[in-house]
Amino acid sequence: MQTREIVVSGIRPTGFLHLGNYFGAIRQYLHMQQTYECYFFVADYHSLTTHQNPHELRNHVYRVLAEYLACGLDPEQATIYVQSDMPEKAELYLLLNMLAYKGELEKVPTFKEKIRGKKEGINAGLLTYPVLMAADILIHRATKVPVGKDQEPHLEMARNLASRFNQKFGFLFPEPTAYSETGTLLKVPSLDGKGKMSKSENEMATIYLADSDDIIRKKLARAKTDAGPQTPHSPKSPEIENLFLLLKLVSAPETLAYFEQAYDNCTIRYGELKQQLADDIISLIAPIRERAAALQKDIHTLQKIRKQGAEKACASARQTLLQARALMGIQYD
Ligand code: TYM
């Protein structure tokens, strides 16, 4: 039997999922689950590097699970599980930590960003975040990792750790790459023209999968624009570029072409563009929001899916961990 390529990806339960998570990650999961052997998980350990609220964690974890399913992830096709349900991963993380250097971890851009301006409270989990992420991927010996642009440095670290392990102890891990079906890793911009959509920052500039139709319209109405093009074929300002990028993601090609043309011949009305964008985003999000809300009320089904997923995922992980231990000489029987 032909073995299928292995795919791994995860999302932290640190807040409501948004359009960046959807287009950067989940939409690709939906396509990949049909073709590859997929493992998609909720990265609860990773969330503890920055968010430590024991009273909220359970809700956040089940919400991400519900949102995964509501978007169309299918537990019959993909293995869907929660990171902390797999002890093998924590052990591989420990082993990989022996191969990770402090200097290289300190240079990882996401670490530098997270500690900017902080003198205290920088935990070791934050520093070794990419090592845990490498363990997530390598435990399944995955080759493709569907993620957004921001995760690229983490994938580089995972490749370094895989190749270091292979060289030192013998081949075990294929080198994984960040994957996007278009060939370009995506960064979904925020609506204020600054940075990207994100779970915990600039709420009014981020569209969440749980947003009501009304809120979506309000957020788009507030999105930044400019004075409009004064001469035909003018270049677009960053905020207008962002609105067009969203249009490209959610709207029909004819709609995009219509607004591109209107922009080029200076007849564009930003109000009309925003309204169209709001309509198209609502068509995408409203059914997901409703399915996710219903699923969150059905905790038994979510629990069952979580447990079944963990069983399947751990069976694959156990094999890899035993081989890693053996190659490192941890074999005393
Ligand atoms: P997280 O939880 O921050 O984001 C989950 C996924 O969504 C993508 N994403 C975006 N893509 C495009 N535009 C945006 N504005 C945007 N915001 C978020 C992220 O790139 C990611 O794919 N470290 C990971 C979680 C993780 C993981 C893993 C991923 C833990 N272990 C192993 C892959 C494989 C993270 O923080 O994602």
XYZ file of C-alpha atoms and ligand atoms in Angstrom:
370
model
C 0.000 0.000 0.000
C 1.247 3.476 -0.893
C 1.849 5.421 2.321
C 0.497 8.939 2.371
C 2.589 12.011 3.157
C 2.122 13.153 6.739
C 0.762 16.575 7.637
C 0.737 18.220 11.063
C -0.547 21.568 12.269
C -2.002 23.170 15.357
C -3.596 26.309 16.759
C -3.175 27.775 20.256
C -6.351 28.146 22.340
C -5.537 31.722 23.322
C -8.701 33.415 22.090
C -11.301 33.383 19.350
C -10.163 32.087 15.968
C -10.176 34.670 13.211
C -9.907 35.058 9.455
C -6.106 34.882 9.672
C -6.309 31.438 11.293
C -8.922 30.402 8.758
C -7.078 31.404 5.598
C -3.534 30.887 6.911
C -4.217 27.459 8.361
C -7.707 25.924 8.515
C -8.706 26.306 4.873
C -5.620 24.344 3.945
C -6.388 21.687 6.552
C -9.747 21.218 4.829
C -8.146 20.476 1.485
C -5.271 18.434 2.869
C -7.402 16.125 5.014
C -8.748 14.560 1.835
C -5.349 13.600 0.448
C -2.791 13.299 3.233
C -2.476 11.576 6.579
C -3.330 14.577 8.736
C -2.873 15.357 12.422
C -4.491 18.600 13.567
C -4.366 19.511 17.220
C -5.142 22.191 19.786
C -1.816 23.526 21.089
C -2.778 23.974 24.746
C 0.769 23.574 26.132
C 1.928 26.340 23.809
C -0.833 28.607 25.079
C 0.583 28.259 28.613
C 3.750 30.088 27.585
C 1.725 33.313 27.584
C -1.805 32.581 28.848
C -2.093 30.873 32.219
C -5.686 30.949 33.362
C -6.793 27.556 34.692
C -10.440 28.652 34.795
C -10.571 29.507 31.111
C -8.412 26.840 29.497
C -11.035 24.110 29.202
C -13.499 26.431 27.441
C -10.852 27.706 25.081
C -9.723 24.196 24.176
C -13.257 22.987 23.478
C -14.034 26.131 21.546
C -11.099 25.579 19.188
C -12.179 21.951 18.760
C -15.739 23.093 17.999
C -14.449 25.704 15.564
C -12.262 23.118 13.813
C -15.279 20.889 13.286
C -17.554 23.783 12.366
C -15.107 24.798 9.625
C -15.336 21.292 8.192
C -12.502 19.291 9.750
C -13.652 15.708 9.697
C -12.533 13.332 12.480
C -13.114 10.432 10.085
C -10.535 11.843 7.679
C -8.056 13.650 9.920
C -6.834 12.861 13.421
C -7.984 15.728 15.626
C -6.602 15.896 19.153
C -5.391 18.048 22.037
C -1.642 18.469 22.538
C -1.608 17.679 26.267
C -3.427 14.395 25.654
C -0.159 13.070 24.209
C 2.584 12.516 26.816
C 4.953 11.187 24.087
C 5.187 14.698 22.732
C 6.338 16.111 26.056
C 9.052 13.469 26.220
C 10.276 14.142 22.699
C 10.336 17.851 23.588
C 12.612 17.023 26.503
C 14.916 14.985 24.267
C 15.031 17.656 21.556
C 15.860 20.291 24.159
C 19.250 18.563 24.489
C 19.937 19.526 20.875
C 18.678 23.110 20.932
C 21.086 25.939 21.660
C 20.217 28.913 23.823
C 21.773 31.321 21.303
C 19.664 30.164 18.381
C 16.486 30.133 20.465
C 17.092 33.706 21.569
C 17.298 34.772 17.926
C 13.880 33.407 16.937
C 11.826 36.466 15.829
C 8.629 35.460 17.665
C 10.594 35.124 20.926
C 12.205 38.524 20.438
C 8.795 40.034 19.725
C 7.188 38.440 22.783
C 9.865 39.638 25.200
C 10.212 43.131 23.753
C 10.180 45.623 26.606
C 9.984 42.842 29.237
C 12.652 42.492 31.905
C 10.942 39.891 34.088
C 8.557 36.968 33.755
C 10.165 35.527 30.621
C 9.626 31.824 31.198
C 11.780 29.047 29.759
C 8.719 27.662 27.962
C 8.624 30.790 25.850
C 12.282 30.405 24.934
C 11.888 26.734 24.035
C 8.534 27.259 22.294
C 10.037 26.279 18.896
C 11.423 23.057 20.400
C 7.961 21.995 21.539
C 6.664 22.922 18.115
C 9.385 20.776 16.525
C 8.285 17.910 18.807
C 4.674 18.421 17.610
C 5.774 17.954 14.039
C 8.552 15.399 14.371
C 6.602 13.055 16.654
C 4.476 12.214 13.601
C 7.459 12.367 11.212
C 5.511 14.927 9.174
C 6.807 16.527 5.994
C 4.210 19.234 5.363
C 3.060 21.826 7.874
C 0.252 24.135 6.704
C 0.742 27.466 8.503
C 0.692 31.214 7.972
C 3.749 33.319 7.240
C 4.461 34.105 10.922
C 5.369 30.462 11.610
C 8.186 30.213 9.072
C 11.057 30.723 11.566
C 9.617 27.934 13.727
C 9.698 25.559 10.790
C 13.312 26.445 10.168
C 14.069 25.516 13.761
C 12.185 22.216 13.366
C 14.279 21.398 10.294
C 17.499 22.245 12.140
C 16.564 20.026 15.058
C 15.541 17.162 12.759
C 18.785 17.294 10.824
C 20.877 17.652 13.993
C 19.208 14.605 15.506
C 19.634 12.573 12.306
C 23.304 13.448 12.029
C 24.100 12.732 15.624
C 22.030 9.637 16.281
C 20.969 8.201 12.905
C 18.136 8.980 10.543
C 14.700 9.248 12.076
C 13.075 12.531 11.086
C 12.243 13.831 7.597
C 12.758 17.609 7.409
C 9.383 19.367 7.475
C 8.493 22.451 5.462
C 5.911 25.164 5.962
C 3.186 24.577 3.421
C 0.723 26.735 1.570
C -1.352 25.461 -1.308
C -0.692 28.646 -3.282
C 3.057 28.347 -2.741
C 3.154 31.586 -0.733
C 2.635 31.605 3.018
C -0.186 33.930 3.886
C -0.398 36.916 6.206
C -3.973 38.126 6.563
C -3.725 41.824 7.423
C -5.647 43.586 10.154
C -8.285 46.147 9.188
C -6.412 49.126 10.614
C -3.609 48.894 8.071
C -1.145 47.865 10.806
C 0.183 44.315 11.126
C -1.818 41.120 10.928
C -5.089 39.868 12.345
C -4.416 38.299 15.694
C -6.334 36.461 18.457
C -5.544 38.801 21.286
C -4.626 42.177 19.822
C -6.608 44.971 18.134
C -10.053 43.368 18.379
C -11.812 45.905 16.156
C -9.300 45.276 13.376
C -9.664 41.490 13.491
C -12.637 39.502 12.239
C -13.374 36.490 14.424
C -15.194 33.363 13.307
C -17.604 34.012 16.198
C -18.434 37.620 15.219
C -22.093 38.461 14.614
C -23.162 39.828 11.225
C -23.636 43.197 12.846
C -20.147 43.316 14.324
C -18.618 42.258 10.998
C -20.386 45.140 9.257
C -19.268 47.563 11.974
C -15.650 46.431 11.773
C -15.592 46.806 8.008
C -17.272 50.183 8.130
C -14.456 51.308 10.425
C -11.660 49.805 8.300
C -9.124 52.385 7.240
C -9.185 53.757 3.698
C -7.586 56.717 1.938
C -8.763 59.656 -0.173
C -9.113 57.399 -3.227
C -7.095 57.193 -6.454
C -6.626 60.547 -8.205
C -5.078 59.292 -11.455
C -5.739 56.065 -13.390
C -3.612 53.037 -12.452
C -2.312 54.589 -9.220
C -0.526 52.288 -6.791
C -2.630 51.270 -3.783
C -1.904 52.490 -0.265
C -1.230 49.700 2.290
C -4.716 49.925 3.804
C -6.412 49.656 0.394
C -4.052 46.838 -0.568
C -5.253 45.041 2.580
C -8.918 45.411 1.652
C -8.199 44.030 -1.805
C -6.316 41.119 -0.279
C -9.377 40.269 1.808
C -11.572 40.611 -1.259
C -9.317 38.173 -3.083
C -9.696 35.681 -0.242
C -13.446 35.825 0.303
C -15.095 37.135 -2.858
C -15.751 35.758 -6.325
C -13.109 36.518 -9.008
C -15.642 38.695 -10.920
C -16.202 40.798 -7.802
C -12.482 41.317 -7.371
C -12.105 42.199 -11.070
C -14.974 44.698 -10.814
C -13.349 46.584 -7.930
C -9.858 46.376 -9.465
C -11.225 48.028 -12.571
C -13.103 50.644 -10.581
C -9.906 51.432 -8.695
C -7.874 51.678 -11.885
C -10.277 54.093 -13.530
C -10.815 56.105 -10.318
C -14.549 55.395 -10.027
C -14.225 53.204 -6.959
C -16.481 53.840 -3.974
C -14.900 52.433 -0.860
C -18.291 52.242 0.867
C -19.503 49.852 -1.817
C -16.330 47.762 -1.559
C -16.680 47.489 2.208
C -20.316 46.488 1.940
C -19.528 43.781 -0.586
C -16.656 42.566 1.547
C -18.919 42.447 4.619
C -21.551 40.442 2.660
C -18.982 37.925 1.459
C -17.327 37.547 4.857
C -20.742 37.018 6.469
C -21.597 34.306 3.912
C -18.424 32.515 4.919
C -18.569 33.045 8.665
C -22.268 32.895 9.631
C -22.669 29.132 9.021
C -19.359 28.387 10.815
C -20.398 30.541 13.771
C -23.733 28.796 14.059
C -22.310 25.286 13.776
C -19.570 26.103 16.314
C -22.124 27.473 18.809
C -24.226 24.318 18.522
C -21.184 22.040 18.851
C -19.973 23.839 21.962
C -23.216 22.897 23.683
C -22.615 19.234 22.862
C -19.637 18.653 25.127
C -20.071 14.841 25.044
C -19.507 14.688 21.299
C -16.494 16.995 21.576
C -15.064 14.860 24.377
C -15.568 11.685 22.369
C -13.832 13.176 19.336
C -10.980 14.444 21.526
C -10.422 11.036 23.105
C -10.638 9.095 19.857
C -8.212 11.528 18.258
C -5.755 11.185 21.135
C -5.833 7.396 20.865
C -5.047 7.445 17.155
C -2.418 10.175 17.476
C -0.638 8.511 20.402
C -0.366 5.194 18.586
C 1.629 6.919 15.836
C 3.653 8.945 18.355
C 4.665 5.967 20.500
C 6.546 4.350 17.619
C 8.557 7.495 16.907
C 9.379 8.058 20.557
C 10.599 4.470 21.029
C 12.887 4.866 18.034
C 14.195 8.230 19.258
C 14.928 6.744 22.689
C 16.664 3.745 21.158
C 18.793 5.871 18.831
C 19.833 8.040 21.780
C 20.765 4.942 23.769
C 17.872 5.089 26.224
C 17.271 1.364 26.081
C 18.194 -0.572 29.192
C 16.208 -3.802 29.075
P -1.398 30.425 16.218
O -2.317 29.800 17.195
O -0.851 31.752 16.509
O -2.070 30.495 14.801
C -2.629 29.337 14.211
C -2.402 29.340 12.712
O -2.966 30.499 12.116
C -1.983 31.179 11.353
N -2.226 32.635 11.444
C -2.275 33.435 10.380
N -2.139 33.186 9.071
C -2.263 34.231 8.235
N -2.553 35.500 8.649
C -2.718 35.790 9.959
N -3.051 37.026 10.339
C -2.572 34.730 10.898
N -2.659 34.661 12.249
C -2.428 33.362 12.561
C -0.653 30.801 11.981
O 0.400 30.976 11.066
C -0.908 29.354 12.335
O -0.712 28.530 11.222
N 2.934 28.091 16.953
C 1.634 27.963 16.352
C 0.858 26.763 16.876
C 1.577 25.473 16.749
C 1.853 24.756 15.563
C 2.566 23.583 15.982
C 1.608 24.983 14.214
C 2.070 24.764 17.820
N 2.665 23.643 17.338
C 3.021 22.633 15.066
C 2.067 24.028 13.305
C 2.742 22.884 13.725
C 0.849 29.226 16.648
O 1.122 29.944 17.537
O -0.226 29.389 15.877
